[in-house]
Short mmCIF file of C-alpha atoms in Angstrom, two decimals:
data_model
loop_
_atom_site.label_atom_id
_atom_site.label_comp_id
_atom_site.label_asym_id
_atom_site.label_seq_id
_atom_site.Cartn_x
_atom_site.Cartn_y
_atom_site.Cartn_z
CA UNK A 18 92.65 37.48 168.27
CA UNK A 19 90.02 38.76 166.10
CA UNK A 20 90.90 42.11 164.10
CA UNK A 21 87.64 43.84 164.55
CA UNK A 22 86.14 42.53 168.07
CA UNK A 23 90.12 41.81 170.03
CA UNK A 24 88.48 38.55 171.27
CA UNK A 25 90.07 34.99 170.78
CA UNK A 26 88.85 32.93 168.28
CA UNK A 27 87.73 29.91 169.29
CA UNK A 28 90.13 28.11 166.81
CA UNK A 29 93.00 27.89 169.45
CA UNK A 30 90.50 25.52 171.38
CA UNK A 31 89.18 23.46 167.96
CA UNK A 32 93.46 22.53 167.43
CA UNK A 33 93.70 22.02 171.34
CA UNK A 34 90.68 19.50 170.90
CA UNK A 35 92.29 17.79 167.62
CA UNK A 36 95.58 17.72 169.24
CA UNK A 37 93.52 15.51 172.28
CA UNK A 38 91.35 13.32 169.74
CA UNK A 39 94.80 12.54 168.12
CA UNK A 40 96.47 11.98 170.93
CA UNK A 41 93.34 8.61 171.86
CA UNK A 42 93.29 7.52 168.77
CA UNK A 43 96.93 7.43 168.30
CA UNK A 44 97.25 5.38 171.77
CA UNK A 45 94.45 3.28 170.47
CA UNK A 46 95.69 2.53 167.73
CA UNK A 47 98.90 1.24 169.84
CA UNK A 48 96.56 -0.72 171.66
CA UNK A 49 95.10 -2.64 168.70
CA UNK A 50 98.45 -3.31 166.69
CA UNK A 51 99.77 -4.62 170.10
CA UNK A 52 97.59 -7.05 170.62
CA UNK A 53 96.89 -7.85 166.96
CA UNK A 54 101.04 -8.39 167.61
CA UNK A 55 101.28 -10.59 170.82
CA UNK A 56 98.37 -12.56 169.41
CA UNK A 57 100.79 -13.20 166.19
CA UNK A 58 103.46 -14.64 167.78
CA UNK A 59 102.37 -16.25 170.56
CA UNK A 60 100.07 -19.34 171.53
CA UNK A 61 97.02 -19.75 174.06
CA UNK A 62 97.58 -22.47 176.86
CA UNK A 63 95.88 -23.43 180.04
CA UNK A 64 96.87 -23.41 183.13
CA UNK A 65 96.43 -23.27 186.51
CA UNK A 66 98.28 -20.29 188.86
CA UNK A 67 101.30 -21.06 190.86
CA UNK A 68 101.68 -17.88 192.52
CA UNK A 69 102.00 -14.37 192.67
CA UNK A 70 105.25 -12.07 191.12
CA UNK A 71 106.10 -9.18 193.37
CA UNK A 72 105.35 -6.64 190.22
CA UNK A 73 101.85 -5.23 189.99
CA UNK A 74 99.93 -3.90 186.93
CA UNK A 75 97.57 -1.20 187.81
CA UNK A 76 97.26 -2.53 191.48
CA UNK A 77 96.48 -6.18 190.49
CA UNK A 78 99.08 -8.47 191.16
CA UNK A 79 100.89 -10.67 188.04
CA UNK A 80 100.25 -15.00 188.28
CA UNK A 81 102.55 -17.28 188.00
CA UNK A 82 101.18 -20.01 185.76
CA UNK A 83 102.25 -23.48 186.18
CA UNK A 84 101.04 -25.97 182.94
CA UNK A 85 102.50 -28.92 184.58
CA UNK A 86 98.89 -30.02 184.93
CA UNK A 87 97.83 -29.82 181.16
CA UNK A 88 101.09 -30.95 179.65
CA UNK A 89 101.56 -34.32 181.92
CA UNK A 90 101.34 -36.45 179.05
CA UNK A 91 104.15 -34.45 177.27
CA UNK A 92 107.40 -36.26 179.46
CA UNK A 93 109.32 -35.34 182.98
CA UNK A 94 110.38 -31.80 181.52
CA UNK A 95 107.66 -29.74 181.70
CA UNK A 96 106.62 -30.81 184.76
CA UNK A 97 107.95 -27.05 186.34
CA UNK A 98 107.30 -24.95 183.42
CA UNK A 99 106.55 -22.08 185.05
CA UNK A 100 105.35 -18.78 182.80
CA UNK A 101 105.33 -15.32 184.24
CA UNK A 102 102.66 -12.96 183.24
CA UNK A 103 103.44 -9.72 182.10
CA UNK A 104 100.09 -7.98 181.20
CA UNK A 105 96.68 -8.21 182.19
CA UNK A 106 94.35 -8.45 179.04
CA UNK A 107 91.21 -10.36 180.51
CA UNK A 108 88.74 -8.67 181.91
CA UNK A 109 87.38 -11.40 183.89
CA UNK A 110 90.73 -11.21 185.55
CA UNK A 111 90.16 -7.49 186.61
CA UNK A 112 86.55 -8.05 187.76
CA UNK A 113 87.49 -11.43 190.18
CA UNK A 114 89.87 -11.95 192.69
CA UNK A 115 92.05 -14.27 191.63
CA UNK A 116 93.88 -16.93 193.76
CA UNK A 117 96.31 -19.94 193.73
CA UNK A 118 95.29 -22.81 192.22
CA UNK A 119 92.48 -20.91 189.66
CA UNK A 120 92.44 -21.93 186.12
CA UNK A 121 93.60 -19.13 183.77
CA UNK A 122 94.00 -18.74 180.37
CA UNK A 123 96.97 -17.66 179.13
CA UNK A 124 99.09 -16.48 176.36
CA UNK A 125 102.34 -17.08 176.30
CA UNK A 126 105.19 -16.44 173.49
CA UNK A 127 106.59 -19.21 171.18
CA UNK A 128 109.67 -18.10 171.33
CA UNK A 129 110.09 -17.32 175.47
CA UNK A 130 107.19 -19.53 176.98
CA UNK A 131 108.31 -18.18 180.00
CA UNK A 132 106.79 -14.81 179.14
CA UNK A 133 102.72 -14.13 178.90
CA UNK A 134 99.91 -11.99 179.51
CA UNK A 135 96.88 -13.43 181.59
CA UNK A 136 94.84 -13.73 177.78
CA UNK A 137 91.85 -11.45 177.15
CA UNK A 138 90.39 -8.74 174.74
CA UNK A 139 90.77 -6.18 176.57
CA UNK A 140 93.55 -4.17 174.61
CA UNK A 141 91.86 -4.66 171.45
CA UNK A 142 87.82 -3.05 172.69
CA UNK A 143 89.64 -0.11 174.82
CA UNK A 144 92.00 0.69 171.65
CA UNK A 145 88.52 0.31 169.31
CA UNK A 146 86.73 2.50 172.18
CA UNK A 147 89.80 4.72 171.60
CA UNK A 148 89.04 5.26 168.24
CA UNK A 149 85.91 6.84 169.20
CA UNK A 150 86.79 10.40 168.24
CA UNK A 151 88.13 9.43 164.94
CA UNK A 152 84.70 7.44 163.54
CA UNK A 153 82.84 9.99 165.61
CA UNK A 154 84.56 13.25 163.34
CA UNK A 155 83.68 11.27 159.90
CA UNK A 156 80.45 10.78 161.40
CA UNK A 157 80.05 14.59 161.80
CA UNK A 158 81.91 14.92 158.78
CA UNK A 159 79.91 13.13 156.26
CA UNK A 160 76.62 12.99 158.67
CA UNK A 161 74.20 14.93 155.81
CA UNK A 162 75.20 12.43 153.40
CA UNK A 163 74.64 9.07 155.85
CA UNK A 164 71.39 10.36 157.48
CA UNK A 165 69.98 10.53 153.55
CA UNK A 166 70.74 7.54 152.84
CA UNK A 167 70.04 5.61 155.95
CA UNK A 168 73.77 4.72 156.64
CA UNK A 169 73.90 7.06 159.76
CA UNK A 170 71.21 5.57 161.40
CA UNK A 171 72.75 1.47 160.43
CA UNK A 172 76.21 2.60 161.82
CA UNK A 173 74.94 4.32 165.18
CA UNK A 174 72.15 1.31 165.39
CA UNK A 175 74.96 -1.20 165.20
CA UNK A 176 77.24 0.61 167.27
CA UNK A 177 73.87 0.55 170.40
CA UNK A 178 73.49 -3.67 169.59
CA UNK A 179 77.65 -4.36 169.73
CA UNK A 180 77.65 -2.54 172.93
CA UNK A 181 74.62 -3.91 174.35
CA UNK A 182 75.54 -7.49 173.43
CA UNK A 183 78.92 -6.76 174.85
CA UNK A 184 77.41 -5.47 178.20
CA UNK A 185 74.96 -8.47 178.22
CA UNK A 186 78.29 -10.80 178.23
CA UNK A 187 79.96 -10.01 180.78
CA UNK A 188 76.00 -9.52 183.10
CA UNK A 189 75.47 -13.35 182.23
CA UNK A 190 79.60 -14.82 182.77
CA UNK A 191 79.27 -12.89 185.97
CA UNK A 192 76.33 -13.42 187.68
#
């Protein structure tokens, strides 16, 4: 409270806001290392899906990915190499129904091949989207300096193409 007026300052709301910023941009930063991680040790095969697990993510059911078809030439045992996904990071994936027998790209660990996630980007742009507060508060921070020089408006200008190029994507893969 304020000595002279016995009013709250409004810097018990600034920290609360901090606290939230923090809070996305540490979670998007867990997004990015962990799929700047998975891509690391693992490699990117096609497939086509076998089936579905019983375990949902977000209300989407998990493939079963069978490479028997892309790894014939390979000898008798892969023929029922069967990977279960664990994550959904394709978009794509989200957006269409998917069903038995659709090609899918996955990635899969070197180690476990038995193990993947149905292969996408999606981690790594909602952890970068998740930084947003962060670049947004140097923005604001050092925004008198940028607009003077013209680096405000590059950054903000680049930031409008990336996202409309992005949005332009997915329009043309989808309709």
């Amino acid at each position: 409270m304020d000595a002279g007026t016995g009013t709250g300052s409004g810097i018990d709301l600034e920290i609360l806001w901090i606290g939230f910023y923090a809070l996305f941009a540490l979670y998007g930063g867990y997004l990015m290392v962990d799929f700047l991680i998975w891509r690391l040790r693992s490699k990117i095969g096609t497939g086509h899906i076998a089936g579905f697990s019983k375990k949902r993510n977000k209300g989407k059911r998990l493939p079963v990915v069978s490479f028997d078809e892309y790894k014939a030439g390979q000898g008798a045992a892969n023929k029922d190499a069967l990977c279960q996904c664990l994550k959904i990071d394709s978009l794509g994936y989200w957006l269409k129904p998917a069903h038995e027998g659709d090609v899918l790209q996955v990635s899969y660990l070197k180690t476990a091949p038995s193990k993947g996630r149905v292969f996408g980007y999606w981690s790594l742009v909602f952890g970068g989207v998740l930084q947003w507060p962060f670049w947004n508060g140097l923005a604001m921070r050092y925004a008198s300096e940028a607009t003077q020089s013209g680096l405000g408006f590059l950054f903000f200008a680049a930031l409008f193409i990336g996202c409309f190029w992005v949005f332009m994507r997915i329009v043309r893969y989808y309709y």
